[in-house]
Structure formats: structure tokens, C-alpha cells
XYZ file of C-alpha atoms in Angstrom:
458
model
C -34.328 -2.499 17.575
C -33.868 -3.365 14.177
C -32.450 -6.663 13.337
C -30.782 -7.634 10.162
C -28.907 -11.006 8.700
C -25.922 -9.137 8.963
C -23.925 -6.155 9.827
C -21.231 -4.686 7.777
C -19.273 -2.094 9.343
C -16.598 0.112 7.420
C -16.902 0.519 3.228
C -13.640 -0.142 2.335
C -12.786 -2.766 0.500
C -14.415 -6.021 1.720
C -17.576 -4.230 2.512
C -19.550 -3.580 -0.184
C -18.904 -6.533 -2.339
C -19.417 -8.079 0.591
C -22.737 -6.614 0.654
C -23.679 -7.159 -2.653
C -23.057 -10.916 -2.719
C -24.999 -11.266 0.960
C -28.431 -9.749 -0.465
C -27.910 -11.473 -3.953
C -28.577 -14.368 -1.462
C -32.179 -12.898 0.319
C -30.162 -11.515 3.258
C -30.878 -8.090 5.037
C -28.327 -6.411 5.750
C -27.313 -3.144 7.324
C -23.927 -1.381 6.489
C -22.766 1.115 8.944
C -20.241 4.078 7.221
C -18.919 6.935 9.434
C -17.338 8.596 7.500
C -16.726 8.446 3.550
C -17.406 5.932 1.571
C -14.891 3.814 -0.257
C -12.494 3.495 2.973
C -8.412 4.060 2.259
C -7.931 3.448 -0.872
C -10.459 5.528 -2.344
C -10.166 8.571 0.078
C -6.516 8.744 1.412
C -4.891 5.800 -0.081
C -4.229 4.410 -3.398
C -6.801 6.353 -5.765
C -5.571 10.096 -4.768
C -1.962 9.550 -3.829
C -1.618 7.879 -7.586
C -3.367 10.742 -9.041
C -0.792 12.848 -7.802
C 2.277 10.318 -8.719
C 1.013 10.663 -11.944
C 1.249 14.385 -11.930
C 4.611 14.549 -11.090
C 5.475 11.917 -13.496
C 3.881 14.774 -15.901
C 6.080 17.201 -14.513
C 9.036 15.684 -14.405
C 8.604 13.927 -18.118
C 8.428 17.558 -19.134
C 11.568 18.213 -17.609
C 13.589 15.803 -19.751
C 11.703 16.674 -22.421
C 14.853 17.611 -24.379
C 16.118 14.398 -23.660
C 13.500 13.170 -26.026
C 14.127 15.887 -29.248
C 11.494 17.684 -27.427
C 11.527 21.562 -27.189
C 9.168 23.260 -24.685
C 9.787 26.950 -24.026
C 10.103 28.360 -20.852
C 10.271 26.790 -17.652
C 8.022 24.114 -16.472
C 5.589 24.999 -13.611
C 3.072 23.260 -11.442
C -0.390 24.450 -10.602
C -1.094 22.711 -7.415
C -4.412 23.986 -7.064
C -4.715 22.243 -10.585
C -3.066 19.374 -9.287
C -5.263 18.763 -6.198
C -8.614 19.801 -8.334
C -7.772 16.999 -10.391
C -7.069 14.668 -7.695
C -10.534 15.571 -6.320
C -12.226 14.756 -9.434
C -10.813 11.853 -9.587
C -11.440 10.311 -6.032
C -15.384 11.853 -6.381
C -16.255 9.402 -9.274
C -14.847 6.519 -6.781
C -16.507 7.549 -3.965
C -19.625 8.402 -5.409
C -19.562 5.186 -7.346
C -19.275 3.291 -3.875
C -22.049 5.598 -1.869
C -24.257 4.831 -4.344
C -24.158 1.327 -5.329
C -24.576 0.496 -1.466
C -27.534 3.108 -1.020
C -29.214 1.436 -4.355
C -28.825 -1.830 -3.327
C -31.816 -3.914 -2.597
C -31.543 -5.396 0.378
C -29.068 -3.069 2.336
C -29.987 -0.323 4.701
C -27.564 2.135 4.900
C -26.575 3.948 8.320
C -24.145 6.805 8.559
C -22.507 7.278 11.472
C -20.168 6.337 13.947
C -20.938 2.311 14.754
C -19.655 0.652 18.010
C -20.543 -2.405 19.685
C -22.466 -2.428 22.556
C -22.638 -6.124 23.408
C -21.733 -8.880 21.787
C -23.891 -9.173 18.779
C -25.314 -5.507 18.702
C -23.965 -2.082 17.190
C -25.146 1.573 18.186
C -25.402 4.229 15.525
C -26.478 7.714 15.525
C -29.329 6.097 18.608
C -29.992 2.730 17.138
C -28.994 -0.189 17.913
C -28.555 -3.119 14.879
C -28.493 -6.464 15.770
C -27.235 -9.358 13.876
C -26.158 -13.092 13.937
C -23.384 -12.449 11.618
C -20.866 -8.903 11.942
C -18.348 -7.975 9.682
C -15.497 -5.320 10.638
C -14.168 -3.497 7.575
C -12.849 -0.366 9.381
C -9.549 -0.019 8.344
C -6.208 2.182 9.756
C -5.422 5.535 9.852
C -1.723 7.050 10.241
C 0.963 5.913 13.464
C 1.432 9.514 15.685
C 4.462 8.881 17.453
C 5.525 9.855 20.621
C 8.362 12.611 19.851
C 8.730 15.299 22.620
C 7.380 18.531 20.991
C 5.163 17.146 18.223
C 2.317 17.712 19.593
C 2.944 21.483 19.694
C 3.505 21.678 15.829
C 1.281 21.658 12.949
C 2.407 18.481 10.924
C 0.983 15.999 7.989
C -0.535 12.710 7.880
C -1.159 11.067 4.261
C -5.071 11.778 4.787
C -4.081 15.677 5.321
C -1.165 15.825 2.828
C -3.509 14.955 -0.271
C -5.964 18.050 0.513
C -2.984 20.676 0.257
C -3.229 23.199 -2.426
C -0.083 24.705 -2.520
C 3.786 23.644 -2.585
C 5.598 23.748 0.336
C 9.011 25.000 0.246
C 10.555 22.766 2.114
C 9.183 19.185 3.204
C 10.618 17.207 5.623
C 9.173 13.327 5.850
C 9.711 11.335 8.883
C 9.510 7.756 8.132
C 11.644 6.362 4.962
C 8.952 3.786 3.945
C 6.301 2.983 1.440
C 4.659 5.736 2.068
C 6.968 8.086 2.832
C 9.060 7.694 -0.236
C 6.047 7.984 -2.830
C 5.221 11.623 -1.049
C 8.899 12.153 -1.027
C 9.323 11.848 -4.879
C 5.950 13.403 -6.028
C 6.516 16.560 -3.954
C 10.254 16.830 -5.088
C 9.038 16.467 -9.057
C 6.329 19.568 -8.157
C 9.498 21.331 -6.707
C 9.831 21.048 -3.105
C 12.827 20.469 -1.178
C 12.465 17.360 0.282
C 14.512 15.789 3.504
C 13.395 11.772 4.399
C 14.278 11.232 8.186
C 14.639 7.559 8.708
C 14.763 5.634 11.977
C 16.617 2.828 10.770
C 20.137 2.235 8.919
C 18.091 2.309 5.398
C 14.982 2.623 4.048
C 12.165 0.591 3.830
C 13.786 -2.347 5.173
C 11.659 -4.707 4.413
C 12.987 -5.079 1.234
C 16.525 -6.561 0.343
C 19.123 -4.459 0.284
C 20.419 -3.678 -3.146
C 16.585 -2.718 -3.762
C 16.913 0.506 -1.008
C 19.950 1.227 -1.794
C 19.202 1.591 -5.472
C 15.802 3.435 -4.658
C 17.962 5.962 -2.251
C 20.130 6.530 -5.777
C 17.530 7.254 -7.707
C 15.866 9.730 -4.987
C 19.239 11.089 -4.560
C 19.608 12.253 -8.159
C 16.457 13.607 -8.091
C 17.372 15.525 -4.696
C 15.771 14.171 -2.465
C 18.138 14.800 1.544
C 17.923 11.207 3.089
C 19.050 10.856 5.981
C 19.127 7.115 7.484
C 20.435 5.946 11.056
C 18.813 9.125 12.032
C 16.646 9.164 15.389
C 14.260 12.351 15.883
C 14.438 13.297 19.243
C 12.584 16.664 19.289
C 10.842 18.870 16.978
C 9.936 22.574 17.775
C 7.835 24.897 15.992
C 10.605 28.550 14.966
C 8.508 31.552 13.253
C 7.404 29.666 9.845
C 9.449 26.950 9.870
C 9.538 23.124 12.002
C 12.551 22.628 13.537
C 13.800 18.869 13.534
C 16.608 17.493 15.862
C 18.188 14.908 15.302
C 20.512 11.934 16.350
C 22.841 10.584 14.498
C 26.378 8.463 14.775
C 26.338 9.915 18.504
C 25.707 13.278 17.265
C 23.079 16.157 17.161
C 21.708 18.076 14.250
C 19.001 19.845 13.045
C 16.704 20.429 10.018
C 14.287 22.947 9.511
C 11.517 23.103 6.788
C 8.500 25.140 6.555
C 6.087 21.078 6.262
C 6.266 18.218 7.921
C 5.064 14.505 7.249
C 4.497 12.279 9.702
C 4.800 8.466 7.809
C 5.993 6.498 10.597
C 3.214 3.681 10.297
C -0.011 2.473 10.823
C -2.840 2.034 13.108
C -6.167 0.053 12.736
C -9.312 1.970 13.388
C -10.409 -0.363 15.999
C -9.890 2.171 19.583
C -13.550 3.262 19.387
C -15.347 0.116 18.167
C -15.864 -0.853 21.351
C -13.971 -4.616 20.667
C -14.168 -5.159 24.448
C -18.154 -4.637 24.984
C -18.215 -7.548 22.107
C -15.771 -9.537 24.194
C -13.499 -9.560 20.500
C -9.957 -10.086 20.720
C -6.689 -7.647 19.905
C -3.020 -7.957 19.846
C -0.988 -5.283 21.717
C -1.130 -3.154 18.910
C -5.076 -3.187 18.486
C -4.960 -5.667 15.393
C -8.484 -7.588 15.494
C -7.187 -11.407 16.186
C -8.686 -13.776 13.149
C -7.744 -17.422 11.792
C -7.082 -18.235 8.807
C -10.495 -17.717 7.603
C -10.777 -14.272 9.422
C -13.035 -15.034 12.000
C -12.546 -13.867 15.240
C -12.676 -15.600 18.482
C -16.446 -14.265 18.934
C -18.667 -17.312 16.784
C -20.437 -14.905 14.158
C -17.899 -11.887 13.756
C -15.074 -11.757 11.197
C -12.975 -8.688 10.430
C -11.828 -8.135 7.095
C -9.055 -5.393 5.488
C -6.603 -3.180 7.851
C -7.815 -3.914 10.445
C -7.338 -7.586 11.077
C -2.909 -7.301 10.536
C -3.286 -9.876 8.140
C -2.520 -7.327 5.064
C -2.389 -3.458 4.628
C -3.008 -3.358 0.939
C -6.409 -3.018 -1.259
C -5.646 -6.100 -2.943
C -5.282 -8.051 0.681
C -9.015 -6.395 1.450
C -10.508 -7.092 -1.529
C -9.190 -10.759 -1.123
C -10.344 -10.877 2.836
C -13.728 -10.256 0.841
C -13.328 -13.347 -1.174
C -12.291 -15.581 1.281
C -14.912 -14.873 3.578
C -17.148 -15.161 1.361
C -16.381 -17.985 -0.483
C -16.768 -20.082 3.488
C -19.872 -18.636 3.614
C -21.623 -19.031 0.649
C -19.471 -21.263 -1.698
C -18.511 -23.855 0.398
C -14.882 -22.907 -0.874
C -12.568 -23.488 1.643
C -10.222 -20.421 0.953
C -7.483 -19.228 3.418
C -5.328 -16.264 3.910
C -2.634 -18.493 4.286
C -3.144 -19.494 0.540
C -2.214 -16.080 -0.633
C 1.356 -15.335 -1.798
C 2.959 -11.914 -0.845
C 2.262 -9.460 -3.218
C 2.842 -5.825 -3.303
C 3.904 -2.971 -5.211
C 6.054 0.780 -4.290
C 5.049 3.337 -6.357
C 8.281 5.156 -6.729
C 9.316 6.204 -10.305
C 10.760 3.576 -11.518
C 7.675 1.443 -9.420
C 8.858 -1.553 -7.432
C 6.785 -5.005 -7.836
C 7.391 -7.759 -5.444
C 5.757 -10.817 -5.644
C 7.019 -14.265 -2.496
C 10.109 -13.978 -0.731
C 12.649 -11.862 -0.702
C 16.658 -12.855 -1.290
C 17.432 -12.249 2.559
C 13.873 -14.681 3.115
C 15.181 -17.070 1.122
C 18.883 -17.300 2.444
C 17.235 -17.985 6.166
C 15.574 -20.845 5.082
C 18.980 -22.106 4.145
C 17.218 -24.165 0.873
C 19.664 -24.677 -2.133
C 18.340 -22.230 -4.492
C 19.184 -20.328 -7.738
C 19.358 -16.559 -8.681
C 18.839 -14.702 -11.680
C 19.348 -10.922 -11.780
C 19.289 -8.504 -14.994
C 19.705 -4.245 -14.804
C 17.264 -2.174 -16.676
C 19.712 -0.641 -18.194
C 19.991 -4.220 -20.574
C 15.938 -3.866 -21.327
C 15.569 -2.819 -24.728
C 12.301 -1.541 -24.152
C 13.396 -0.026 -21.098
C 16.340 1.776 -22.755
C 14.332 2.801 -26.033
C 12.205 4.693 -23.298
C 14.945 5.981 -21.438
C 14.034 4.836 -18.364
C 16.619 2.496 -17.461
C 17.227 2.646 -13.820
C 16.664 -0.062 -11.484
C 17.168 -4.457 -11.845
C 15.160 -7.438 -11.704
C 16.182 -10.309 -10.052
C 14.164 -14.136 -9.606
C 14.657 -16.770 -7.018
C 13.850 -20.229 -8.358
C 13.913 -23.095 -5.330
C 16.894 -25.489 -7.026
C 14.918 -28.908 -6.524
C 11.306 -28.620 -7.066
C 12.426 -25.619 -10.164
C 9.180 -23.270 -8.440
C 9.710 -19.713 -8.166
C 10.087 -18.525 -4.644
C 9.568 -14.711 -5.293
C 10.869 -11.504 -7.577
C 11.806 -8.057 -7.039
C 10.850 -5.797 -10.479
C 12.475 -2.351 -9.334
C 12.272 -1.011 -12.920
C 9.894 0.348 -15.900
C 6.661 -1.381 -15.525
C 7.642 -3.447 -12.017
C 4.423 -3.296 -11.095
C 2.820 -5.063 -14.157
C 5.041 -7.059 -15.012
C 5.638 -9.054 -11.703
C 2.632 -10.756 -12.258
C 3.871 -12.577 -14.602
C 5.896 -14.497 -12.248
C 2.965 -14.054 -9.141
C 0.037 -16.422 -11.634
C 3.318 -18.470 -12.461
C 3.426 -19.251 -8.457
C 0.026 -19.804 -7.744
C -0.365 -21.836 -10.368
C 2.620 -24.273 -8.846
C 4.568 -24.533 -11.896
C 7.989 -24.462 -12.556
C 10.271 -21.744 -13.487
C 10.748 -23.678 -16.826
C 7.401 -23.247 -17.814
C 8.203 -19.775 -18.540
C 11.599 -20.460 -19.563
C 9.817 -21.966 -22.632
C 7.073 -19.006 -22.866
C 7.502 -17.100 -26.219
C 6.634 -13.280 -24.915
C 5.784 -10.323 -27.402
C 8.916 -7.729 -28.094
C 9.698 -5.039 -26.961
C 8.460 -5.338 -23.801
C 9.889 -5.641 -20.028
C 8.438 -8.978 -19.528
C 9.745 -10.533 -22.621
C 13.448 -10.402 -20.515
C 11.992 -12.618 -17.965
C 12.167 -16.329 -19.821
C 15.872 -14.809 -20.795
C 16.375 -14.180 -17.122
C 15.426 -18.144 -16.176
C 17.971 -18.919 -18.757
C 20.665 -17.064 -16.405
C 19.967 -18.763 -13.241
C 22.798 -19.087 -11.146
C 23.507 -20.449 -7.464
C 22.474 -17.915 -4.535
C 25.685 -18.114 -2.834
């Protein structure tokens, strides 16, 4: 029975830094991978799904080509073999980068295979069993099936299958209008697909304020993209080559049938076959690993970090789980998740970046506050590009002048929000970048303009 300092289990992304800074201190460790290295974001999450975005940013670029001066004879096609060969290359490097550094690493024993508990402070794989004082759970999520009479008799999608296809389908219908959802939505219309979005709820991803879905439905819209919102899927059946989808709506009953189907309804943490109970580890009704606010979990000695925890479900979130557990352990850094502002980006074309509270947040705390909102359209860098669609808009708490969050729906959203984001953790006021001299022509040189234009949230 071999025993180790600790036991990591799941590569994603608090894992293997993780790792690296536990053996830097003379700790053994043993990290336990099932599967592929590099968890979500590497295999099925952010690295491949923004290769692809970026291809059909190619593609559609080319498109409007003329709208740029540009000539391009013929009409523009898409190789999707080409398109997933270079999505494989890219997600290889990452992968291989992770496998290696972890199998390299001085200290760390490496164990592939599926790792469960089997009592409290012990994990079986492939006929050992690793023991440990300390046990960190970095499994992660994998895709939400629903229960919707008839799937289970049709072939359908989850974002881990969609990324391996290497053809277009003719017509793709998406159930699920969020995050997720959308990005495959947009990429697959820009390589040519029809594309129908399905969504539960009276708009999509609502989450987010309204003016921000409604302007992303525009844009999707004009591309032609067929959502369909207030819509409840009450059956799907498989007819010759195509999926049959029926559907509720206002009281009544429709159908759409495409040849594809994607199932992005939500997410589920990878913790059903760990074998929580046998460690005597806590879950919600949903299967979320219970932690505080330093991510340990009500067993003394076992944290769980990423996905899996509900605490986050974004690389950046892991990655910080990662830091705050380790600076407890080995910095004596107090750090806590609930230090961390929300942060997050969609990446739609234009990209969303949202950084703190949203408008509708901020109106239930019922706080005095101020509003500042500017269109794309009145970016000159964003209008030299031609890429004008979208806003941003700042809320600014009226009495102690800090910024209470931002919504960048708009060229560059994703960059430039964290410009307000270090602004926030930093505890300053808006005015400090009210005064901020920024570099033009860019998208964030709008924002000290924006602070100028603050205005009471009515």
C-alpha cells in the first residue's frame, strides 16, 4: 500500500500546479488521471472550442471581405476536416505539455486510471490503493443529459462529442440557449449550418441583464441563427436521417427537425463514481462537493478544487481554487473564494466580458448608484474595424464612487473588462480611472469617457 504526502486526483486545472508547488516543498505525491490530461479546458472546454471560434471568425471575416475593399473570387468554403485537424493540433501541444510536466516531475508518481475512494483517507486505482493525510479532488464536470421522453433513443451531441466532428451538419439544432450553447450556435452557423437554439426559458442566457440577450439574440439573428425562447422540448424522435424536435410553446405544439442535435442544457460534476460516500465527504443535491471558503471539505485533510466543488465553472475559478489552497497551506496566506470578484467572459462574436454585478444585481440591493452606458457603434476603434455591434455599460456605487461591475458586449469585451476587474480589486474608485490617460484608438480608451457620463440608475 503505497503511501504518499498527498493525493491529487483529476489534472485539470488546480492539479498540477498544485503538484508542482507540493514537491517543490519535499512532498510525495501521487496524482491519479483517468482519463486525459489537462481536464476541460484543455480537452473539451476552452482550448478546442476557441480553436474553432476562431475558424469561423476566419470564415466569416472572409465573407465581408468586400466590406473591407477586399476581392476574393469565388465562394468561400470550409474544410472541416481542416478545421478539426487544426483543432487537434492545437489541443495535443496542451495536453502533451500537461502529461508531461506531471510525469517529469520529481517527486510525483503518476497513476492512470480510474481513482475512487475506498475509505476515508485511501484511493483505489487500476488495484492499488494510495493513501494519504492530505487529498485533493480536481475532477471536474461533464455535460447535464436531461430527462426528455425519447432522447435516449436518438443519437445526439454533448460539447466533448461536438468538437471531434469532421464534417458539417446540415442542419443543427441546440437545446439549451446558454454559454455554451450560443458559442456552438454561432461557430457552426459561420461554417454554414443551419442552426435552430431551443431555449427553456423566456430568453437566453439569463443570467445576464437583459438588454445584453436581447442584443446577443440580434446579432445571432442576422447571422441566421432560428431562436426560439419560451420554448419547452417535450419529445424528440429519431425520422429516417433527421431528429425530430417537439415542442411547446405559448400553449402550442410544434416541431423542428434537423439532421444534429446538441444537447447544452448544463452541467454536472464528475463526482457519481468517486465514491464521496466511502470517504464520508459531503454533496449538495446536485452532487457539488460541499467546501468553505477555503475549499475544504467537511472530511479534516480533503479539499476539492475546480468544477467540481460549485464554487466556479470556469478555468480561471480552477486555476484560482489552486491558489487559494495553496497559499493556506504553504504561505500562510489567508486567501478565500469569497475574495474573488465575478468574472467571466461569452465567446460570441462580438465576445461578452463581465466583470461584479450585474444592473438587475445591483437594483435588488436597492443602493443609490450611478450608470454609464456607451454603443459600439460610438467606438472609434470599433467602427474603423467595422465591428460595431454591441454596448458597454458601468455601475459605479454613488457613495463610496467603487465600481460594482461592467458588461463589455462589444470588440475586445473580453480584454478590455479587465480594466475595470484590477480597478475593483484594487478598491479604488471609479475616479481613479476617470483621470487615467489611455492610448488611442483603442476600446478601452472610451472607458474614463464613460465615468465622465455617469448618470443615476433609475
Amino acid at each position: 500500500m503505497p503511501n504518499y504526502d498527498a493525493i491529487i486526483v483529476g489534472t485539470g486545472q488546480s492539479g498540477p500546479p498544485l503538484a508542482r508547488r507540493l514537491v517543490a516543498v519535499g512532498q510525495k505525491v501521487a496524482v491519479v488521471e483517468r482519463k486525459l490530461f489537462g481536464g476541460t479546458c484543455v480537452n473539451t472546454g476552452c482550448t478546442p472550442t476557441k480553436t474553432l471560434v476562431a475558424s469561423a471568425y476566419a470564415a466569416h471575416l472572409a465573407r465581408r471581405a468586400g466590406d473591407y475593399g477586399v476581392r476574393i473570387g469565388g465562394p468561400i468554403t470550409v474544410d472541416m476536416k481542416g478545421v478539426k485537424a487544426r483543432k487537434d493540433a492545437v489541443v495535443e501541444v496542451s495536453r502533451r505539455a500537461v502529461e508531461r510536466s506531471l510525469k517529469t516531475l520529481e517527486g510525483c508518481t503518476v497513476y492512470q486510471g480510474h481513482g475512487r475512494f475506498v475509505a476515508e483517507k485511501k484511493v483505489a486505482v487500476n488495484g492499488s490503493e494510495l493513501t494519504a493525510d492530505r487529498i485533493f479532488l480536481n475532477v471536474g464536470a461533464r455535460a447535464t443529459i436531461p430527462p426528455i421522453p425519447g432522447l435516449d433513443s436518438v443519437p445526439y451531441l454533448t460539447n466533448t462529442s461536438m468538437i471531434d466532428i469532421d464534417f458539417l451538419p446540415s442542419h443543427l439544432i441546440i437545446l439549451g440557449g446558454s454559454y455554451v450553447g450560443l458559442e456552438f450556435a454561432q461557430m457552426y452557423r459561420r461554417f454554414g449550418s443551419e442552426v435552430t437554439v431551443i431555449e427553456l426559458g423566456p430568453r437566453l442566457i439569463s443570467h445576464e441583464d437583459d438588454d445584453v440577450s436581447q442584443t446577443i439574440a440580434d446579432f445571432l439573428k442576422d447571422e441566421g441563427v432560428d431562436v426560439r425562447v419560451d420554448s419547452k422540448v417535450i419529445g424528440v424522435e429519431k425520422r429516417g436521417n433527421s431528429i425530430a424536435v417537439k415542442v411547446e410553446s405559448a400553449g402550442e405544439i410544434s416541431q423542428v427537425a434537423g439532421t444534429h442535435m446538441l444537447v447544452a442544457i448544463g452541467r454536472r460534476p464528475n463526482t457519481d463514481d468517486l465514491g464521496v460516500d466511502k470517504a464520508g465527504i459531503a454533496t449538495d443535491a446536485h452532487g457539488y462537493i460541499r467546501v468553505d471558503d477555503q475549499l475544504r471539505t467537511n472530511v479534516a485533510g480533503i479539499w476539492a478544487m475546480g468544477d467540481c466543488n460549485g464554487r466556479g465553472a470556469f478555468t480561471h475559478t480552477s486555476w484560482n481554487d489552486f491558489e487559494i489552497v495553496a497559499a493556506n497551506l504553504l504561505d500562510n496566506d489567508q486567501r478565500r473564494v469569497s475574495d474573488r470578484i465575478t468574472a467571466y467572459a461569452l465567446y460570441t462574436d462580438p465576445p461578452l466580458g463581465r466583470a461584479g454585478m450585474t444592473e438587475a444585481e445591483v437594483r435588488k440591493t436597492g443602493k443609490p448608484a450611478l450608470i454609464s452606458r456607451l454603443a459600439m457603434e460610438d467606438v472609434s476603434r470599433a467602427f474603423e474595424k467595422g465591428e460595431t455591434k454591441g454596448f458597454m455599460k458601468i455601475l459605479v456605487d454613488r457613495d463610496s464612487k467603487q465600481i460594482l461591475g461592467a458588461s463589455f458586449l462589444g470588440l475586445a469585451g473580453d480584454e478590455v473588462i479587465h480594466c475595470v476587474l484590477d480597478v475593483m480589486y484594487a478598491k479604488a474608485p471609479y475616479t481613479v480611472m476617470q483621470r487615467a490617460m489611455h492610448i488611442h484608438p483603442t476600446v478601452s480608451e472610451f472607458i474614463p469617457t464613460m465615468m465622465d457620463d455617469l448618470k443615476p440608475l433609475q
